Coordinates of C-alpha atoms and ligand atoms in Angstrom, one line a residue:
Chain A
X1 CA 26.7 2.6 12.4
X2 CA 26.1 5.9 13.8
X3 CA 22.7 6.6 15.6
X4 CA 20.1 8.8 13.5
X5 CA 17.7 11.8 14.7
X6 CA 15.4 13.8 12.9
X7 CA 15.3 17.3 13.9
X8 CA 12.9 19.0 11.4
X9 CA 9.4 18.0 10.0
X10 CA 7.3 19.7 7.2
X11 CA 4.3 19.2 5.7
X12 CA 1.3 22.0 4.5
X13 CA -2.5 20.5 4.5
X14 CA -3.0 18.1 1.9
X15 CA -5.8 17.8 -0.5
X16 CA -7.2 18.6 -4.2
X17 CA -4.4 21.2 -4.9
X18 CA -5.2 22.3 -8.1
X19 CA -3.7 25.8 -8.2
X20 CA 0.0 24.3 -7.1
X21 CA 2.6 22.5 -9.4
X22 CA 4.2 18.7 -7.8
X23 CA 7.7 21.1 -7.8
X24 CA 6.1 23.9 -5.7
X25 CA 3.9 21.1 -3.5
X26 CA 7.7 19.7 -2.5
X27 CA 9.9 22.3 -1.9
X28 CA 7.2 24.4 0.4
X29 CA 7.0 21.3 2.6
X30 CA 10.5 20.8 2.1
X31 CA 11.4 24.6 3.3
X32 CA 9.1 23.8 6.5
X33 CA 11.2 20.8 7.6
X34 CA 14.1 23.3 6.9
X35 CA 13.1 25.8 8.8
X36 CA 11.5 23.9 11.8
X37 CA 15.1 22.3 12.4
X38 CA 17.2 25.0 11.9
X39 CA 20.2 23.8 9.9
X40 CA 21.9 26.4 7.3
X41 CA 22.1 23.7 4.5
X42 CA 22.0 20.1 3.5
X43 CA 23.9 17.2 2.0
X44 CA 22.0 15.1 0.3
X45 CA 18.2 14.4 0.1
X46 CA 15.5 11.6 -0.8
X47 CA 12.5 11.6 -1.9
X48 CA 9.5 9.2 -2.3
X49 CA 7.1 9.5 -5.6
X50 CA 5.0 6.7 -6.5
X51 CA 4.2 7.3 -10.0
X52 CA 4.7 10.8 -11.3
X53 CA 5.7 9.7 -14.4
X54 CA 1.7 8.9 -15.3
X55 CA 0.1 11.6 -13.3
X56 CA 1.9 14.8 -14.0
X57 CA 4.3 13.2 -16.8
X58 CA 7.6 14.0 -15.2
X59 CA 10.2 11.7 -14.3
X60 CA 14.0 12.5 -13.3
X61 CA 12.5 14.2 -9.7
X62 CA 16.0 14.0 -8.4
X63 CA 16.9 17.3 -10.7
X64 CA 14.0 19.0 -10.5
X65 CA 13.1 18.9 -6.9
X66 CA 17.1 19.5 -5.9
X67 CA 17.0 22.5 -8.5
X68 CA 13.6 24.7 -7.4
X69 CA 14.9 23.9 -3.5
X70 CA 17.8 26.0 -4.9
X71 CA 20.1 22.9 -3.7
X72 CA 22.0 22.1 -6.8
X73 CA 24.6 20.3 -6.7
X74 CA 24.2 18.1 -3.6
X75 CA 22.9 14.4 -4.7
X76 CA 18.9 13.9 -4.4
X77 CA 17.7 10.6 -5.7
X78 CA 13.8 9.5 -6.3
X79 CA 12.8 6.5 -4.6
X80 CA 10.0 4.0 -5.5
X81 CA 8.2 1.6 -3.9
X82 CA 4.7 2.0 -4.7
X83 CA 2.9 3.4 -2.0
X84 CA 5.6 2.9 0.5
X85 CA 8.0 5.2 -1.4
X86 CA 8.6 7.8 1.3
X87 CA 8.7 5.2 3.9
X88 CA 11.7 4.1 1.5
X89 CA 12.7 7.1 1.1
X90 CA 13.0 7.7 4.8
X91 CA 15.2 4.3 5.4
X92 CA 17.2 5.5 2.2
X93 CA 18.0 9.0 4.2
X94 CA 18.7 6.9 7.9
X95 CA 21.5 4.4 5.9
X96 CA 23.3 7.7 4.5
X97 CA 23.4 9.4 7.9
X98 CA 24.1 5.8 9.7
X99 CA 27.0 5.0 7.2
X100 CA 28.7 8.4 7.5
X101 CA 28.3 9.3 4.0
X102 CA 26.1 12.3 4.9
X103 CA 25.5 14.5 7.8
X104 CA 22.4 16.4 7.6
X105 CA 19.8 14.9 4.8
X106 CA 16.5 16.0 4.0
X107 CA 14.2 12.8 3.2
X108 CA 10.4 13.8 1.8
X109 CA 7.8 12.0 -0.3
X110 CA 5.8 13.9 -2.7
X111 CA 2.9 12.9 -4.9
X112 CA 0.0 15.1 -7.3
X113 CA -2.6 13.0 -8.1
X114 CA -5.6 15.1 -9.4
X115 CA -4.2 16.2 -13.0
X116 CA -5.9 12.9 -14.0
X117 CA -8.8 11.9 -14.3
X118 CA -10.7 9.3 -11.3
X119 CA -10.1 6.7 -14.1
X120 CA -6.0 7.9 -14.7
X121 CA -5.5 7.7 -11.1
X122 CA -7.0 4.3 -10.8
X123 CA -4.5 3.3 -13.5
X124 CA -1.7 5.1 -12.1
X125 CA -2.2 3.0 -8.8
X126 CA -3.1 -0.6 -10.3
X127 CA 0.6 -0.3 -11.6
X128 CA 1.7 -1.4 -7.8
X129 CA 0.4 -4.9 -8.7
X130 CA 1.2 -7.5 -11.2
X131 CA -0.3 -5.6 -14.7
X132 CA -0.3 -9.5 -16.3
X133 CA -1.8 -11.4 -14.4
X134 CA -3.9 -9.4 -11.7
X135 CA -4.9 -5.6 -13.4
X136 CA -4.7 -7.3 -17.0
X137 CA -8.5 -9.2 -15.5
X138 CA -10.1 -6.1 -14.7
X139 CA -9.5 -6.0 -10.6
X140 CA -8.5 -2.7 -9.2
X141 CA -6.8 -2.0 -6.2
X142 CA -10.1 -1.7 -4.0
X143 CA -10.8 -5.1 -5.5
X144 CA -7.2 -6.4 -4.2
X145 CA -8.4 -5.2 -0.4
X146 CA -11.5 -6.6 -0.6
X147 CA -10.3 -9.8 -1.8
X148 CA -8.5 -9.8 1.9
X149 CA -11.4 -8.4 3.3
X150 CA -13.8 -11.1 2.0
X151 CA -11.2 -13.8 3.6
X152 CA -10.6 -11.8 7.2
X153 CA -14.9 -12.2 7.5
X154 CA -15.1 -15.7 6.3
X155 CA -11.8 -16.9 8.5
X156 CA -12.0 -14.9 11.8
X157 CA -15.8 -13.7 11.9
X158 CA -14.7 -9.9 11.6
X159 CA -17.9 -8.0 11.2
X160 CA -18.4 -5.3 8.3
X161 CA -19.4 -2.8 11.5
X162 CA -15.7 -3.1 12.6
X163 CA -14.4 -2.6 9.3
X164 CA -16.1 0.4 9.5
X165 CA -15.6 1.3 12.9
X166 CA -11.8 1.6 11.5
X167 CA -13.0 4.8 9.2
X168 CA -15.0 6.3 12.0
X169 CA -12.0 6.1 14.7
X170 CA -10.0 7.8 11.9
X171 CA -12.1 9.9 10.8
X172 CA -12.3 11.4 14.9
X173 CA -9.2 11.4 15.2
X174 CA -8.3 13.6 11.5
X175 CA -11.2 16.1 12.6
X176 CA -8.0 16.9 15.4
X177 CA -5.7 17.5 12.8
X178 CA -5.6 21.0 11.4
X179 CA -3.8 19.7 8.3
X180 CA -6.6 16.3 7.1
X181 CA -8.0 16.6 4.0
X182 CA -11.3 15.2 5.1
X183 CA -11.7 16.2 8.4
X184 CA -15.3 15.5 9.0
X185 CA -16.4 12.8 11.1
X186 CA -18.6 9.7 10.2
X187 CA -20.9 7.6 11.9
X188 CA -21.0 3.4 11.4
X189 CA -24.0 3.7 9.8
X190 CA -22.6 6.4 7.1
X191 CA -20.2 4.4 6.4
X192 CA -21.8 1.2 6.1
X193 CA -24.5 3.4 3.6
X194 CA -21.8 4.8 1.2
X195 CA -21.8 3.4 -2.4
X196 CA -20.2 0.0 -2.8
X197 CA -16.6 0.1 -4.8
X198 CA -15.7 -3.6 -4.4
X199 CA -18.1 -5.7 -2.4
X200 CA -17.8 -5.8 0.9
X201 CA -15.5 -2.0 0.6
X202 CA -17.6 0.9 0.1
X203 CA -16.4 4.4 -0.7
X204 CA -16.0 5.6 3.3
X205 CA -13.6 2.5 3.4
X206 CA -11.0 3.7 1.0
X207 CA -8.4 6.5 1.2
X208 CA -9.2 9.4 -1.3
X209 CA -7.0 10.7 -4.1
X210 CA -5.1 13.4 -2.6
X211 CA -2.1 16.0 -3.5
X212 CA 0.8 16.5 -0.7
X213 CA 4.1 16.4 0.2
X214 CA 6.3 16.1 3.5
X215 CA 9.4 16.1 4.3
X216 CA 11.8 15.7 7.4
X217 CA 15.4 16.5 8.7
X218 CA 17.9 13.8 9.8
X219 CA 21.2 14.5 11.0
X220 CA 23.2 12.1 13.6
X221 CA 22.0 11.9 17.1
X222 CA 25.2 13.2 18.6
X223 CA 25.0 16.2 16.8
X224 CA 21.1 16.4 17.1
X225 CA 20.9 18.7 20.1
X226 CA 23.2 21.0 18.7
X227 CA 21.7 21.6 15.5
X228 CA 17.9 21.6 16.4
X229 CA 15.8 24.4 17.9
X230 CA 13.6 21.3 19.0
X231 CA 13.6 18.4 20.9
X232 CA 15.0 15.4 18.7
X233 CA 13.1 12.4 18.1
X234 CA 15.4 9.2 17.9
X235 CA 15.1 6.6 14.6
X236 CA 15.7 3.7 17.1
X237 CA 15.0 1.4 14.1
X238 CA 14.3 0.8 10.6
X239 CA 12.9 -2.7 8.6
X240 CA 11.8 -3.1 5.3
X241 CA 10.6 -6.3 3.5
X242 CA 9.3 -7.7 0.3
X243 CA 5.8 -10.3 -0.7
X244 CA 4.8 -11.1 -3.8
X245 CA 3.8 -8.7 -5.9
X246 CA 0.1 -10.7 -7.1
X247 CA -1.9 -11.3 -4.0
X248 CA -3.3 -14.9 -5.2
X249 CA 0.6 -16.1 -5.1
X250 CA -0.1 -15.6 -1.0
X251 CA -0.8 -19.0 0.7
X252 CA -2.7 -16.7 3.0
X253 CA -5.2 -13.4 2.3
X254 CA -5.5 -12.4 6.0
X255 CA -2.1 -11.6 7.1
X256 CA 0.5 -9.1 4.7
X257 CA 4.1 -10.8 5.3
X258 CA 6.5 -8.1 4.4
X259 CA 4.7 -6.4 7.0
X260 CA 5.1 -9.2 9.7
X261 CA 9.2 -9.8 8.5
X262 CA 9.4 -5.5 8.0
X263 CA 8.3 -5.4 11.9
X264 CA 10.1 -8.2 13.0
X265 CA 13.5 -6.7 11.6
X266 CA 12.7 -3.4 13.4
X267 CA 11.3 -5.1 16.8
X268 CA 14.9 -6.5 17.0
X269 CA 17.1 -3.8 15.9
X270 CA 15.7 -1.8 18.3
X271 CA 15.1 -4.4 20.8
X272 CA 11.5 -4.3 21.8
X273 CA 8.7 -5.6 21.5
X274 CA 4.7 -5.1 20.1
X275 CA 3.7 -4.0 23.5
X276 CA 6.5 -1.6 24.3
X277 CA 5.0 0.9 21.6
X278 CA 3.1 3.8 22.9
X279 CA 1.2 4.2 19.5
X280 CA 1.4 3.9 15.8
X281 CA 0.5 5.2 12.5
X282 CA -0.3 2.5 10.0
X283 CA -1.3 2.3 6.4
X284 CA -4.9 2.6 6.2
X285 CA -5.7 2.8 2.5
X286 CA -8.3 0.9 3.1
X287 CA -10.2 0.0 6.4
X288 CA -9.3 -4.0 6.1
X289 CA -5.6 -2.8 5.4
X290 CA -6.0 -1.6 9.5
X291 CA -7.6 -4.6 11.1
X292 CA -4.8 -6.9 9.3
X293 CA -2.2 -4.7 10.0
X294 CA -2.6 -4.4 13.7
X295 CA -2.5 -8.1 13.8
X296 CA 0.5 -8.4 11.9
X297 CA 2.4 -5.7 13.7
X298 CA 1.9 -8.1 17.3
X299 CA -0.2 -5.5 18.8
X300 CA -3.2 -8.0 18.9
X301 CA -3.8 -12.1 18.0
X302 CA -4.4 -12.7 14.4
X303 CA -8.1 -12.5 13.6
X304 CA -8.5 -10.0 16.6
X305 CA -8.3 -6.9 14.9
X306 CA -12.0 -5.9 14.0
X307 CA -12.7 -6.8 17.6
X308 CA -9.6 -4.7 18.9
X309 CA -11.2 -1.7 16.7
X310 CA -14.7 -2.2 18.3
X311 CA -13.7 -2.4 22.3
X312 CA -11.5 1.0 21.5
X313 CA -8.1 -0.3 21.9
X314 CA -6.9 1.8 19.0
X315 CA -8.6 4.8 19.9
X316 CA -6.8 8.2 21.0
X317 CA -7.2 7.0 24.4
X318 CA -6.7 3.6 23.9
X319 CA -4.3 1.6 25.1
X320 CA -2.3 1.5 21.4
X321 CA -3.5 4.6 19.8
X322 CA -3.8 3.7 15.9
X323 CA -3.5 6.8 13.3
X324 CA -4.0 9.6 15.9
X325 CA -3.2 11.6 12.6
X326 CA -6.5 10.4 11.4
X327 CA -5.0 7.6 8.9
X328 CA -4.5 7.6 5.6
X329 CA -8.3 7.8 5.5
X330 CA -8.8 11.4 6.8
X331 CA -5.4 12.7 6.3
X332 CA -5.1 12.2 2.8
X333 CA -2.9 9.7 0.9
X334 CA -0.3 11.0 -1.8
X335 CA 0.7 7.9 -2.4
X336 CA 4.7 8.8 -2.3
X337 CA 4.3 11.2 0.8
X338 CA 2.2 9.3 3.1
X339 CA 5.3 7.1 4.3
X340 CA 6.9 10.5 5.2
X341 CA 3.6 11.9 6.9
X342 CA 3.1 9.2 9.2
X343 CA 6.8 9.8 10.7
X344 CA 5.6 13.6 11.0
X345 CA 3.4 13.0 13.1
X346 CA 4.9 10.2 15.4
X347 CA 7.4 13.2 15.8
X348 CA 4.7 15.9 16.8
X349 CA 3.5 12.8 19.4
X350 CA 6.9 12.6 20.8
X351 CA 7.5 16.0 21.4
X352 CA 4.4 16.6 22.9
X353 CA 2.9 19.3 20.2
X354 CA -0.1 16.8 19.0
X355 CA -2.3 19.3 20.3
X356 CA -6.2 17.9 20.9
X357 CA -4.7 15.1 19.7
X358 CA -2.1 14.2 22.0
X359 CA -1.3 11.2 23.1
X360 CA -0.4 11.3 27.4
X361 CA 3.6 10.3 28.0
X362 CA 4.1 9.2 24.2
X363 CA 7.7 7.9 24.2
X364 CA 7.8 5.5 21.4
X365 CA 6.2 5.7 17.9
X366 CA 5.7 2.8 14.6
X367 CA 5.0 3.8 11.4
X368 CA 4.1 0.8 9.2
X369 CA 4.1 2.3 5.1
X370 CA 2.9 0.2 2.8
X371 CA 3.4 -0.5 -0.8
X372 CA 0.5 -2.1 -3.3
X373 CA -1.4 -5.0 -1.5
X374 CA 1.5 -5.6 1.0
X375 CA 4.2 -6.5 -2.1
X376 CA 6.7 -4.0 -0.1
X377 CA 6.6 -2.5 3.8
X378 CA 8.6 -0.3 5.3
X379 CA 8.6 0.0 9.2
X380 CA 10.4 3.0 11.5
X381 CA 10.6 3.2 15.4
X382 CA 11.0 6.5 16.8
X383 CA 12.1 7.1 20.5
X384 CA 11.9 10.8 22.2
X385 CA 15.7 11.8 22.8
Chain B
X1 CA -2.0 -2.3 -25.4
X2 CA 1.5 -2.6 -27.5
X3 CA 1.0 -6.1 -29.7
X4 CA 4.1 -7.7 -28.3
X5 CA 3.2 -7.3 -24.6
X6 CA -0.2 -9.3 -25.3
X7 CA 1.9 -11.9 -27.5
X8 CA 4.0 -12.5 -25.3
X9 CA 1.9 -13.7 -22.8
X10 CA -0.5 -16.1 -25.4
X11 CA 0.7 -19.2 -24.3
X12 CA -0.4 -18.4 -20.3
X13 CA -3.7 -16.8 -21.3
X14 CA -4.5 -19.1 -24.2
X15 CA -2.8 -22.3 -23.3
X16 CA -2.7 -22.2 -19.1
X17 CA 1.4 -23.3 -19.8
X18 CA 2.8 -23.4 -16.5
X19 CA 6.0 -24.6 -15.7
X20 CA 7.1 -27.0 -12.4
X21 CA 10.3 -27.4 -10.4
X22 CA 12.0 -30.7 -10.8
X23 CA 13.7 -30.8 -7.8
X24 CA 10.6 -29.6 -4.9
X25 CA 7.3 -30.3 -7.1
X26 CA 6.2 -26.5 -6.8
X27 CA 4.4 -24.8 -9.8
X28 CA 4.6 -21.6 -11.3
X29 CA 2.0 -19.6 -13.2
X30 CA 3.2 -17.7 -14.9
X31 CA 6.4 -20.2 -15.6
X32 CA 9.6 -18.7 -13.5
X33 CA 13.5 -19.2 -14.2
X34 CA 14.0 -20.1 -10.1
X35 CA 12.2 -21.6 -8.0
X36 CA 11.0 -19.7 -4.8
X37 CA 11.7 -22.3 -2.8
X38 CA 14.4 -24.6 -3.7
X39 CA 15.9 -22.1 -6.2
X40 CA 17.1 -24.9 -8.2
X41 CA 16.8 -23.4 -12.0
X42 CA 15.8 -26.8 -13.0
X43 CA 12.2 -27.2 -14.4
X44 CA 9.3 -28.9 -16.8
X45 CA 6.4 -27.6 -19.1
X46 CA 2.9 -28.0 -17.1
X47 CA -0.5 -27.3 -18.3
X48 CA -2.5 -25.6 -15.1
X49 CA -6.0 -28.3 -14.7
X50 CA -8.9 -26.1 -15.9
X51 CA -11.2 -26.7 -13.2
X52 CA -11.0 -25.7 -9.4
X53 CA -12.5 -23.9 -6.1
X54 CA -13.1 -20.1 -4.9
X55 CA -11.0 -18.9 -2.3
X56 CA -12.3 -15.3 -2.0
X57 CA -14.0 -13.0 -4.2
X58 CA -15.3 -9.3 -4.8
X59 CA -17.3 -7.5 -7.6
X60 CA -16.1 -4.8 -9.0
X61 CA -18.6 -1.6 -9.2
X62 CA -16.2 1.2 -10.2
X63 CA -14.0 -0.6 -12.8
X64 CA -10.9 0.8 -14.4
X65 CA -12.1 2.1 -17.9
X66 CA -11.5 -0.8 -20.3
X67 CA -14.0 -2.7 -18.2
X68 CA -16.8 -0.3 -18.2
X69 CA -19.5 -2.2 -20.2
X70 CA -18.8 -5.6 -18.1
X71 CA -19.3 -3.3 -14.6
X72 CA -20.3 -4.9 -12.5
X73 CA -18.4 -7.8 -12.3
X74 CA -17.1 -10.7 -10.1
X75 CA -13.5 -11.1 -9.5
X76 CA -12.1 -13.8 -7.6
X77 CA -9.0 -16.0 -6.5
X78 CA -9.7 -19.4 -7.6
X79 CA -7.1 -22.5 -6.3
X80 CA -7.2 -24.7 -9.5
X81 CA -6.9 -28.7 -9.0
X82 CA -3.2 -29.2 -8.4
X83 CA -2.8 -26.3 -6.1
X84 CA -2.4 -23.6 -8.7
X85 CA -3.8 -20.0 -7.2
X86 CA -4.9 -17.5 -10.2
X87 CA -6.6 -14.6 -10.3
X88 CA -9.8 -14.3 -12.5
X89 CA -13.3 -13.0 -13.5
X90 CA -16.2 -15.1 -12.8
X91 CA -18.6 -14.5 -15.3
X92 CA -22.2 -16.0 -16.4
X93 CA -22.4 -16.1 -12.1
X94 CA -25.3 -14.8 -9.9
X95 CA -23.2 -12.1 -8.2
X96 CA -25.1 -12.7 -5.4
X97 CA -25.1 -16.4 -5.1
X98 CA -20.9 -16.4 -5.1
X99 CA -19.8 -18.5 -2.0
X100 CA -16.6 -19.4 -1.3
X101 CA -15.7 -23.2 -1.7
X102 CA -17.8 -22.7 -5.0
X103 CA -16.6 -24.8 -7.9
X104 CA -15.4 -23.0 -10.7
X105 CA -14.0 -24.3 -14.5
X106 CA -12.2 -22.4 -17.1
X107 CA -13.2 -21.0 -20.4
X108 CA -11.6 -19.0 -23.0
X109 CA -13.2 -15.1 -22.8
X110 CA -12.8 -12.0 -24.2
X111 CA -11.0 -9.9 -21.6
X112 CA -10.7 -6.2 -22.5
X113 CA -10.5 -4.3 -25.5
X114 CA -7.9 -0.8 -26.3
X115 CA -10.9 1.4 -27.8
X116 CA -12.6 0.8 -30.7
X117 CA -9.3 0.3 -33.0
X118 CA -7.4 -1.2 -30.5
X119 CA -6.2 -5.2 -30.1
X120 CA -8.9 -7.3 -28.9
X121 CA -7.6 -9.2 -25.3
X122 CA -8.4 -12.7 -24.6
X123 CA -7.8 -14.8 -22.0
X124 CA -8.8 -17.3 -19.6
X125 CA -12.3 -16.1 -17.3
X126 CA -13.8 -19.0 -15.0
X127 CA -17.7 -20.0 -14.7
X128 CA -19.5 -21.9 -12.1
X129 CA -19.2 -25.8 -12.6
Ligands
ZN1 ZN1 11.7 -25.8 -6.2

């Protein structure tokens, strides 16, 4: 297997971008990745889309993304996996560069989410879990999160101040980042005062509905420094697992397995462990989803997470930064990009352009991308080169 | 909701038909082919018990759109006697006096409705004991 780099990253600022098509959304963030690395062409590409079948009504993305790139013929598949699609789609990419079957592929993750209405997109998303037997009784996928949530308080004692103390870290740290969507910070008590969606989640929990894309360069590491005007970043490993798709099929709400056995893969293959990370960037779609998925990760003892969040362990200056990007929270989350965006900016960390939000001697980077409620995770260590 | 997609699942949401691996004990609602566990392919008919306890819960304030006129509503996990784990809307509850550990039994509700022409959708909701 050969060793993988990626040696371009694109993405524009993400948001409600009702003026711009799902094609044109792709293929500018897709011509930034392009650009940033340097390469005069590419061999094959991937890309991450949840669902835009129901909320634009195209399927077949593999033609029409490879087409308005101006790209035809070179192979460019779709990739699903919920909301850990480009996270898929990034791990699709590394296997064709690590196999030999491509040289230089471009993997992205687009998604356009606001040509439906609030009620389309909640339908869009409850199509990550089981339709029979979980969105067929009314829940939605707040509902699912809170249902962990509700177990996390009444099992480990984590406070609804640290679940919120999750969105106002995030929240600081996106008002950094030129490209959030919500870039404004919050306070606790905002937070703890915005409308209830699912008892105990409230609005300033949740990720927003958001319209994006991002996209990155991989080539093979030996050839890295030849291609790229930049300093390459190193795909040291990749792990990816599966749960059940229903939630109540779990014999436990507090702790997401497919991340645990996704991180565990990737802890060996790149033969290190929880606290050799410098920082990560972790699927926040809700504020629970953090506090579990810290714990699961190793980077603290299960039931420790609120607590973690509240002594500032995953601040910026923290001793395991957590979504310097500003999370899925602040930053947006289109659903099939997000997986992409977190590796974006684990590579801006590594090479030391994070600006403001920069974190000192950053060396290794996790992203941990998420699909539904934990049915599917995909997890990626990066290492400067 | 297409009529065969809701037929098809009748004998789960009307019945509770479950079915059980022969060879490790483990049940499976809805009934599987092979077993998680064991993956032996070998298994009998079970009827899931009707009553049971509350593992976790939430209520739903900003429901998807079929579920508009029951907003707000309690969902919760409920472990049925026997071990069985389903998820389901607790109705005729005091949303605010819903406490995990809370015994629960099952009755035979309305669900959803498609519109005002569309397939009425029943199914199994759980009340407190
Ligand atoms: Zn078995």
């Amino acid at each position: 297997m050969r060793d993988v780099a990626i040696i371009g990253v694109g993405m524009n600022k993400w948001g409600e971008l009702w003026q711009k098509p799902l094609r044109d959304i792709f293929v500018e963030s897709a011509l930034l990745a392009i650009e940033d690395s340097g390469v005069d062409h590419i061999d094959s590409m991937y890309v991450g889309c949840m669902s835009s079948g129901i909320f634009v009504g195209q399927e077949h993305l593999g033609s029409l993304l490879a087409d308005y790139l101006g790209v035809n013929p070179i192979p460019c598949t779709r990739i699903e996996s919920a909301c850990a699609s480009g996270g898929a789609a990034v791990r699709m990419g590394f296997m064709d560069v690590a196999s030999g079957m491509s040289d230089i592929v471009l993997v992205g993750g687009v998604e356009k989410m606001t040509d439906v209405s609030g009620g389309g997109a909640t339908y869009a998303l409850s199509t990550a879990a089981d339709q029979e037997y979980e969105v067929y009784h009314g829940v939605t996928f707040p509902g699912l999160y809170a249902l962990m949530a509700r177990s996390h308080m009444h099992q480990y004692g984590t406070s609804r101040e640290q679940l919120a103390q999750v969105a106002v870290k995030n929240h600081e740290n996106g008002s950094k980042n030129p490209l959030a969507q919500y870039p404004q910070k919050v306070t606790v008590e905002k937070v703890m005062n915005s409308i209830l969606i699912a008892d105990p989640l409230r609005i300033l929990d949740c990720s927003p509905i958001t319209d994006g894309a991002a996209c990155a360069i991989l080539c093979p590491a030996e050839m890295a420094k030849k291609l790229s005007k930049k300093p390459p970043v190193k795909i040291i490993a990749s792990g990816h697992a599966t749960d059940t798709i229903a939630l109540h099929s779990r014999k436990d709400f507090t702790t997401l397995n497919a991340t645990v056995k996704a991180a565990e893969k990737a802890y060996k293959m790149a033969n290190l462990k929880p606290e050799d990370i410098n920082l990560a960037e972790v699927h926040d779609c809700f504020t629970i989803a953090e506090i579990i998925v810290i714990e699961d990760l190793g980077f603290v003892k299960k039931g420790e997470g609120g607590k973690a969040t509240e002594s500032g362990m995953t601040a910026l200056d923290g001793k395991i930064p957590v979504n310097t990007s500003g999370g899925l929270k602040s930053k947006g989350h289109p659903v099939g990009a997000t997986g992409v965006g977190q590796l974006i900016e684990i590579v801006h960390q590594l090479r030391g352009e994070a600006g403001q939000r920069q974190v000192k001697d950053a060396k290794i980077g996790l992203t941990q991308n998420m699909g539904g409620s934990g049915g599917s995770t995909v997890v990626h260590i990066m290492q400067a080169m | 909701m297409f009529p065969a997609r809701y037929w098809r699942e009748i004998p789960q949401r009307y019945r509770l038909e479950a079915n059980k691996c022969k060879k490790c004990g483990r049940t499976y609602f809805p009934p599987r082919l092979v077993c998680a566990d064991c993956k032996s392919r070998d298994f009998e008919p079970l009827k899931l018990k009707d009553e049971g306890k509350l593992l976790t819960y939430t209520v739903i304030r900003v429901p998807p759109s079929q579920f508009i006129e029951q907003s707000p509503y309690a969902i919760g996990i409920v472990e049925l006697d026997g071990g069985t784990r389903i998820l389901t809307q607790i109705a005729d509850c005091n949303l605010d006096k819903l406490q995990i550990g809370m015994r629960l039994k099952i009755e035979f509700r309305k669900i959803q409705q498609d519109g005002e022409a569309g397939i009425l959708c029943y199914g199994y909701k759980c009340v407190p004991v």
